[in-house]
Short mmCIF file of C-alpha atoms and ligand atoms in Angstrom, two decimals:
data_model
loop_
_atom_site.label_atom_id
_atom_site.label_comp_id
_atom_site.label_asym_id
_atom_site.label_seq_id
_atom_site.Cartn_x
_atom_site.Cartn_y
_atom_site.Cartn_z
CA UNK A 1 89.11 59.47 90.48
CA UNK A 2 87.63 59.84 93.34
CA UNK A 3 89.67 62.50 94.78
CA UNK A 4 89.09 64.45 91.85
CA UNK A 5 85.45 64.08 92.19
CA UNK A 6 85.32 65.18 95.33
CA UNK A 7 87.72 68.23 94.89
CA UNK A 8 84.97 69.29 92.11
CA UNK A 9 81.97 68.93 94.60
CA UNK A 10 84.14 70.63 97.27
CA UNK A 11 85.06 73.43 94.27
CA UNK A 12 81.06 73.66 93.61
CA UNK A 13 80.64 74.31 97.29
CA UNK A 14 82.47 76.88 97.98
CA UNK A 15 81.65 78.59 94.61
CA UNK A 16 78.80 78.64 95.77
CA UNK A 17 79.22 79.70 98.99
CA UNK A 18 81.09 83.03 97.67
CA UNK A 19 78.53 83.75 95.55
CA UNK A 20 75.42 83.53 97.86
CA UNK A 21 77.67 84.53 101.02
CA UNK A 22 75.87 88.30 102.00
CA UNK A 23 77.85 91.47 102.32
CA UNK A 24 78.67 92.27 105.59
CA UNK A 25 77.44 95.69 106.73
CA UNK A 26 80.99 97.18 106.88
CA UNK A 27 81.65 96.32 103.68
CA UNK A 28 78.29 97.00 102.32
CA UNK A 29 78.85 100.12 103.90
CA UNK A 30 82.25 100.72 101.67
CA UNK A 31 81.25 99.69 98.46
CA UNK A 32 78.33 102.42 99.39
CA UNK A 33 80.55 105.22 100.19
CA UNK A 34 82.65 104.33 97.25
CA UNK A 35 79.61 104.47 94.97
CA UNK A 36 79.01 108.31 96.54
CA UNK A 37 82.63 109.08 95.95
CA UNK A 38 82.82 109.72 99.55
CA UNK A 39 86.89 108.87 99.31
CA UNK A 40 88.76 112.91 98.66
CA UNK A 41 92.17 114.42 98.54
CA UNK A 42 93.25 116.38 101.18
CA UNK A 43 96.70 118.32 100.12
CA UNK A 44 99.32 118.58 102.47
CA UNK A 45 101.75 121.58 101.37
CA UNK A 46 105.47 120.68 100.42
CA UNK A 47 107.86 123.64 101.21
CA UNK A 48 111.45 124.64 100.03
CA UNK A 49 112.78 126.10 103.61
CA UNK A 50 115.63 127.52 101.71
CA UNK A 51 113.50 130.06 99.58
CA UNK A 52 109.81 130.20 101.85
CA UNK A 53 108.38 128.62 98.55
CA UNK A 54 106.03 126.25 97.94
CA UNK A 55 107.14 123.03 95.89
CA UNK A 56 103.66 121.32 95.67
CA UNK A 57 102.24 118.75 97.52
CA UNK A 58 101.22 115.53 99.07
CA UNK A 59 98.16 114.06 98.37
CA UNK A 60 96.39 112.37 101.71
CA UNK A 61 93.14 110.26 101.20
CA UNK A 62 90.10 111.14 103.29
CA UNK A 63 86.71 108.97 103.90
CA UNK A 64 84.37 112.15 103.86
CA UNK A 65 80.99 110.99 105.58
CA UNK A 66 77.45 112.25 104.66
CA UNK A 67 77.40 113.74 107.48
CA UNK A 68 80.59 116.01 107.24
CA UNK A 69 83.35 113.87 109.48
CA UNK A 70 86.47 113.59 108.23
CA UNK A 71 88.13 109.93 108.67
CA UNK A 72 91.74 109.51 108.57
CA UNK A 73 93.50 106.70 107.04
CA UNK A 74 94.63 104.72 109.55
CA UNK A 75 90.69 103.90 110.41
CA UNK A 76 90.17 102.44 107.14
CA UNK A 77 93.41 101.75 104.73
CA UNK A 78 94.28 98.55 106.18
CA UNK A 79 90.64 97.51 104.98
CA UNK A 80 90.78 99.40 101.90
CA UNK A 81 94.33 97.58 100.82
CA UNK A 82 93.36 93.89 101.74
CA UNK A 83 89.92 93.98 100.14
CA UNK A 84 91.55 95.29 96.98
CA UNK A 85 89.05 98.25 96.75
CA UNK A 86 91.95 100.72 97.16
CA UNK A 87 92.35 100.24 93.33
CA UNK A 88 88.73 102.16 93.22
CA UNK A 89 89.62 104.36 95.97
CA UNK A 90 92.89 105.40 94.48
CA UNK A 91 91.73 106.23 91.23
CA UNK A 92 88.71 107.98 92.41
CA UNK A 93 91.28 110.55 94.80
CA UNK A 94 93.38 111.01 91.57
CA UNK A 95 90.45 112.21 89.42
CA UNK A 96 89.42 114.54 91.89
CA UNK A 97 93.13 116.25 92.32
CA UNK A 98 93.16 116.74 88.34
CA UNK A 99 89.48 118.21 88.29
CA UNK A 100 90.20 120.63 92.06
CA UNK A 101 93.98 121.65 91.70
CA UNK A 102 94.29 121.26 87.47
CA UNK A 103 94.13 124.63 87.32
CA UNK A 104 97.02 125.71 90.21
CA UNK A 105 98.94 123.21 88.54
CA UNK A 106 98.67 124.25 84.73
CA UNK A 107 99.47 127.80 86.39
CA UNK A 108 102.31 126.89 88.36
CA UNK A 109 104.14 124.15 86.41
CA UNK A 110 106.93 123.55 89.14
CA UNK A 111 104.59 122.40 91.12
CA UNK A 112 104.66 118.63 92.26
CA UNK A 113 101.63 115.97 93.06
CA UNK A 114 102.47 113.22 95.10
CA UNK A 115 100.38 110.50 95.06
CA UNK A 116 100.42 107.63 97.74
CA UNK A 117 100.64 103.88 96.37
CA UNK A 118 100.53 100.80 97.89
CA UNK A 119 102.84 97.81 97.40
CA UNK A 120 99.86 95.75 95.42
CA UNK A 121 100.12 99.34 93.23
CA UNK A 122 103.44 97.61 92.03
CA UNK A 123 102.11 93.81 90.94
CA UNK A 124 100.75 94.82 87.91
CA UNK A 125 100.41 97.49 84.81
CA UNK A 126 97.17 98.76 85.72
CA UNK A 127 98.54 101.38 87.82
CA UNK A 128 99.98 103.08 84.84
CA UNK A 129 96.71 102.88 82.44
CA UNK A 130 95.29 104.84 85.48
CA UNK A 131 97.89 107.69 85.85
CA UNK A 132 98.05 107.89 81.75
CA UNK A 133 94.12 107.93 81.69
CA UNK A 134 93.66 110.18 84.31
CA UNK A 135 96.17 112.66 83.68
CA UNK A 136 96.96 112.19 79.73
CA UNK A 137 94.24 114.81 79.24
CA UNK A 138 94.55 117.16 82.12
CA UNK A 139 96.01 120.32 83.15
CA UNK A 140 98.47 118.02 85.73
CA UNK A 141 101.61 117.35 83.43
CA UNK A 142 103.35 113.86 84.13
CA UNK A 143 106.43 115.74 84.84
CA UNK A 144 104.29 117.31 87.78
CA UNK A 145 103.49 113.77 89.58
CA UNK A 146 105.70 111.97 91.99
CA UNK A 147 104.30 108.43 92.94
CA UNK A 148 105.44 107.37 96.44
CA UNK A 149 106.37 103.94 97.36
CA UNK A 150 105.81 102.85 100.89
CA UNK A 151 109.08 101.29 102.32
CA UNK A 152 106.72 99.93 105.01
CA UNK A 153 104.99 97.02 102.73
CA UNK A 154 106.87 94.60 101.33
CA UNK A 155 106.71 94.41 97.27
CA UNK A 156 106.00 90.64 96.15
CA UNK A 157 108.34 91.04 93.04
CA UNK A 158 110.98 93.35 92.90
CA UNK A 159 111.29 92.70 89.17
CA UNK A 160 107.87 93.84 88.21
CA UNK A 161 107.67 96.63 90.63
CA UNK A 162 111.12 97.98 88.73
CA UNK A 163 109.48 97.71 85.22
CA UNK A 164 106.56 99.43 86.50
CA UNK A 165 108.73 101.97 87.85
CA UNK A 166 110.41 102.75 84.85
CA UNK A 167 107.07 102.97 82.78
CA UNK A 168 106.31 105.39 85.03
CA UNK A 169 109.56 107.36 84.65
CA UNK A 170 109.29 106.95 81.09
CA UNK A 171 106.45 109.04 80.76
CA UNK A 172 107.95 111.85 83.08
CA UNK A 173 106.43 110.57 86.08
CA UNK A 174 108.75 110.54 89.58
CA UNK A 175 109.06 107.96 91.70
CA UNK A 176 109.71 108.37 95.76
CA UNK A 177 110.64 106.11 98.74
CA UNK A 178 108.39 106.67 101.30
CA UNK A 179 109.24 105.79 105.02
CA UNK A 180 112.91 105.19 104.54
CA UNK A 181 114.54 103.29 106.72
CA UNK A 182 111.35 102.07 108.81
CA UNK A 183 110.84 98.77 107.12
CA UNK A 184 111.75 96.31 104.36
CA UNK A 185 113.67 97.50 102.01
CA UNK A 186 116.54 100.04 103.02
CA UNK A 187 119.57 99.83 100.17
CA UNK A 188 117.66 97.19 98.49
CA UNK A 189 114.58 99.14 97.13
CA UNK A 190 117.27 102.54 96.78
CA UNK A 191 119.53 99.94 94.53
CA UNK A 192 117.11 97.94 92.87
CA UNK A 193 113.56 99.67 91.97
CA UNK A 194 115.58 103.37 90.48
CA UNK A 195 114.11 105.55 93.07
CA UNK A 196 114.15 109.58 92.09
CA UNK A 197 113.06 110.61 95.54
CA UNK A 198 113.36 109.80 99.27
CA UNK A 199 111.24 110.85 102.11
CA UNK A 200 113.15 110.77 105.12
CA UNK A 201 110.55 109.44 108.11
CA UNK A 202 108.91 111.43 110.62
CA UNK A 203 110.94 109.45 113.35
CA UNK A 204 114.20 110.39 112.56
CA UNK A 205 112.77 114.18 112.12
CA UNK A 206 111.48 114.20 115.62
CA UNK A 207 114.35 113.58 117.62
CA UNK A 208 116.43 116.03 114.82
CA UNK A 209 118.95 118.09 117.04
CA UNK A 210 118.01 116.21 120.31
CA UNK A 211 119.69 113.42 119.61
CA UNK A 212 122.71 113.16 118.29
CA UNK A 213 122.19 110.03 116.17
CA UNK A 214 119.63 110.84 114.16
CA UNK A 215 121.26 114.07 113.01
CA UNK A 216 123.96 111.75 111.69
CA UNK A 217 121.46 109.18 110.28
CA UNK A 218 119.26 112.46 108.57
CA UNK A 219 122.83 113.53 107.47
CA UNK A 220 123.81 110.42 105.91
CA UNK A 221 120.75 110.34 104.01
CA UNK A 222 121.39 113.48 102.52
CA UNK A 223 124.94 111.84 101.59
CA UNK A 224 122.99 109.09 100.30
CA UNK A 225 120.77 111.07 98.13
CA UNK A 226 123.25 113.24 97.07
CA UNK A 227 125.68 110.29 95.79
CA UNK A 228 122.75 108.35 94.01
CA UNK A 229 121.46 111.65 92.78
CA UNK A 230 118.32 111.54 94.05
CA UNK A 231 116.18 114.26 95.60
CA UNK A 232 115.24 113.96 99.10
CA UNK A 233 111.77 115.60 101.34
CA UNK A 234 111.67 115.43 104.94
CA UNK A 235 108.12 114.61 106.31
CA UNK A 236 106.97 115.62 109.77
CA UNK A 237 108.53 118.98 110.57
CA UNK A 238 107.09 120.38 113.63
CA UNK A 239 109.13 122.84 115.25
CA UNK A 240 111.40 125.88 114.00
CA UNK A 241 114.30 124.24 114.96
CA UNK A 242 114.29 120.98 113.08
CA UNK A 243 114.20 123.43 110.08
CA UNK A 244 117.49 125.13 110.80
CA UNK A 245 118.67 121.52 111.28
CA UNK A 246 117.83 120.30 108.09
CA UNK A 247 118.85 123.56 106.80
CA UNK A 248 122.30 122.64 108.23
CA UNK A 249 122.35 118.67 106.79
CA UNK A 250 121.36 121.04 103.66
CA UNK A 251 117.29 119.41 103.06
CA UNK A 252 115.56 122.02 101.36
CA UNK A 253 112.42 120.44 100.69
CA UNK A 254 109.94 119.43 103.77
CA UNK A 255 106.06 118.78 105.02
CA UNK A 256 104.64 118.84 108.28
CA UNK A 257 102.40 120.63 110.58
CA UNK A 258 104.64 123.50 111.27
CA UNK A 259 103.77 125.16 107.65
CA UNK A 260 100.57 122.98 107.57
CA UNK A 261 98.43 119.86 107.79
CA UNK A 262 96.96 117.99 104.99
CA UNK A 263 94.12 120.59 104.00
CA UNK A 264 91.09 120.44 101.51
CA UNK A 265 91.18 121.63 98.15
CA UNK A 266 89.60 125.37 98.39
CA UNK A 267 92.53 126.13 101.61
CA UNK A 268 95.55 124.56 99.78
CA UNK A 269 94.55 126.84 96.73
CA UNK A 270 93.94 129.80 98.69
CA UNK A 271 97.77 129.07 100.55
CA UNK A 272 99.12 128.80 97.24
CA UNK A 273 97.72 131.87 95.78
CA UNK A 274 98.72 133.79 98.88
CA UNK A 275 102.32 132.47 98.99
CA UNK A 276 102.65 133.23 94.80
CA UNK A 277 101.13 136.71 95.82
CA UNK A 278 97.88 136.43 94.26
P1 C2E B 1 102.39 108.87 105.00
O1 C2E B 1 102.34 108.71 103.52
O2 C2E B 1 103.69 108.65 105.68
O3 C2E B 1 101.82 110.32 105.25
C1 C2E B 1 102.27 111.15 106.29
C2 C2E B 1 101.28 111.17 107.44
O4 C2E B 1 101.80 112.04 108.46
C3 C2E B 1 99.91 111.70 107.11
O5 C2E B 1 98.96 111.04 107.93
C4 C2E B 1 100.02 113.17 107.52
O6 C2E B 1 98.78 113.77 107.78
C5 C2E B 1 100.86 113.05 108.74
N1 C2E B 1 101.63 114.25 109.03
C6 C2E B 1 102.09 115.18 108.17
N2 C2E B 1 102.81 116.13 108.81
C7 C2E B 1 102.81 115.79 110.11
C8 C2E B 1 103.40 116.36 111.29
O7 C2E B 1 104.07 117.40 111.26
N3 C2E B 1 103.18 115.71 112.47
C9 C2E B 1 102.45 114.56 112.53
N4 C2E B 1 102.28 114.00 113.73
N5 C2E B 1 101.90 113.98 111.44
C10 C2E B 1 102.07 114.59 110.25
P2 C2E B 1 97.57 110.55 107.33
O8 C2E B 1 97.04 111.56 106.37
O9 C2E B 1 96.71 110.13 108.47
O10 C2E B 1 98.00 109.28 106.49
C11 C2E B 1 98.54 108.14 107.13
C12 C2E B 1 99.07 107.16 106.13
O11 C2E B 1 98.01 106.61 105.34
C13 C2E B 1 100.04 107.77 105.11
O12 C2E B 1 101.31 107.89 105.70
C14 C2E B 1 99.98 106.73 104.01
O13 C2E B 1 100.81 105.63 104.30
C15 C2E B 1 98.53 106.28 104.07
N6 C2E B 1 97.78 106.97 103.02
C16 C2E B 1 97.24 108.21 103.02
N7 C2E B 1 96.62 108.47 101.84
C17 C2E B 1 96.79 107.37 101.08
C18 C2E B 1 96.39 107.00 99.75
O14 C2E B 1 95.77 107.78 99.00
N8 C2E B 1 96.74 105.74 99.32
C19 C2E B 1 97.45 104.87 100.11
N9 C2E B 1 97.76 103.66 99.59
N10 C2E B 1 97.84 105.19 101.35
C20 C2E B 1 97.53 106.42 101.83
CA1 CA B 2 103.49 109.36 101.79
CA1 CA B 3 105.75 108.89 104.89
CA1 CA B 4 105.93 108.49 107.97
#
């Protein structure tokens, strides 16, 4: 009894505590920029280097300050995932792709929007009432979104993160493996969560045709894809002769600063036009 009495005055307490505790500035600060919808899409082009055209896009979050400066993710995701206000943020970047490239999309159908989630994206349902909320209505079809999983994070329940998977493909929504074969889950995630898509990492792209090894690990993942039937994107691309490389290992789908970086709305739309010719 008396345990229990003092686990109640201890639960008071710290009720309490929360409650009362104040903000601290940075994440006063947050929950401000937030409010402002200071959180945007840039869109980073996705290329087929068989045919010069372009395939679509990924979509990489930006903290846009009042003052104009750009902020990258890796000054502020960490923060964003653990305080759980990436939900917000995430939501907030996908309503803005449907109401700046809508349009581009409903005129180029083949088009693709990837969409970056993180592993607490895959603990519950949510994530789809989002994606059929946001996009049920618009000019982005389902068929046109690709939701990237991050190999990088570990996923607390592969069970749940395969059913939300599938709800996702079952409304024409694809699924890709992000970061393969930099972290956790290698053959696991490929076996167990049905992946449609994997990204091969930047690191294996950079030493591409300098290094033996990771010419046979890129072609192996080509293999890979190929045997599970999945499509595959290399990320990263730099120079003019990892192309012909991956042109070789027969990738015909890849991103990176050598066609161009991850670019706000008005340039990605005026690239598109000018690579559709109009
Ligand atoms: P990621 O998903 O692996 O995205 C690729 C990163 O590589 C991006 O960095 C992109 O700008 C950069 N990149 C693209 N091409 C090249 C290249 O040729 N060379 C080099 N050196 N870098 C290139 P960024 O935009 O800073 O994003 C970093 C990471 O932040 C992303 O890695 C992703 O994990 C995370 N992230 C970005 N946006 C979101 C988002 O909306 N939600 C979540 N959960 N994570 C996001
Ligand atoms: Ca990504
Ligand atoms: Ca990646
Ligand atoms: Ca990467």
């Amino acid at each position: 009894a008396i345990a229990s009495v003092g686990f109640a005055i201890l639960f008071v307490a710290v009720s309490v505590w929360f409650s009362w505790r104040p903000e601290s500035e940075a994440e006063d600060e947050f929950v401000q920029a937030i409010r402002r919808g200071e959180f945007i899409p840039y869109y980073q082009p996705v290329m087929d280097i068989e045919t010069g055209r372009l395939r679509g896009c990924e979509v990489l979050m930006r903290w846009q300050r009042p003052d104009g400066t750009v902020i990258s993710p890796g000054a502020f995701m960490t923060f964003a995932e653990t305080s759980g206000h990436i939900f917000e943020m995430t939501r907030q970047v996908m309503r803005k792709t449907r109401d700046e490239v809508g349009e581009l999309y409903f005129q180029n159908p083949e088009f693709k929007l990837s969409i970056n989630l993180f592993a607490g994206h895959f603990e519950d349902r949510q994530v789809i009432e989002d994606i059929t909320e946001i996009y049920g209505e618009s000019k982005i079809a389902f068929q046109q979104i690709v939701m990237e999983v991050t190999e990088r994070q570990p996923l607390s329940n592969m069970d749940t993160a395969r059913k939300i998977i599938a709800e996702m493909q079952a409304i024409g929504v694809r699924v890709a493996l992000d970061d393969v074969g930099t972290g956790h889950g290698g053959f696991a995630y490929l076996q167990k969560l049905g992946i449609d898509i994997i990204k091969i990492d930047k690191m294996f792209i950079d030493s591409l045709g300098t290094d033996d090894n990771s010419t046979t690990i890129v072609d192996t993942m080509v293999e890979l894809a190929d045997n599970l039937g999945m499509g595959i994107i290399a990320e990263g691309v730099e120079t003019m002769e990892q192309i012909e490389r991956l042109r070789e290992l027969g990738v015909s789908a890849a991103q990176g600063y050598i066609f161009a970086p991850p670019l706000p709305a008005k340039l990605f739309i005026e690239l598109a036009q000018a690579l559709s010719g109009g």
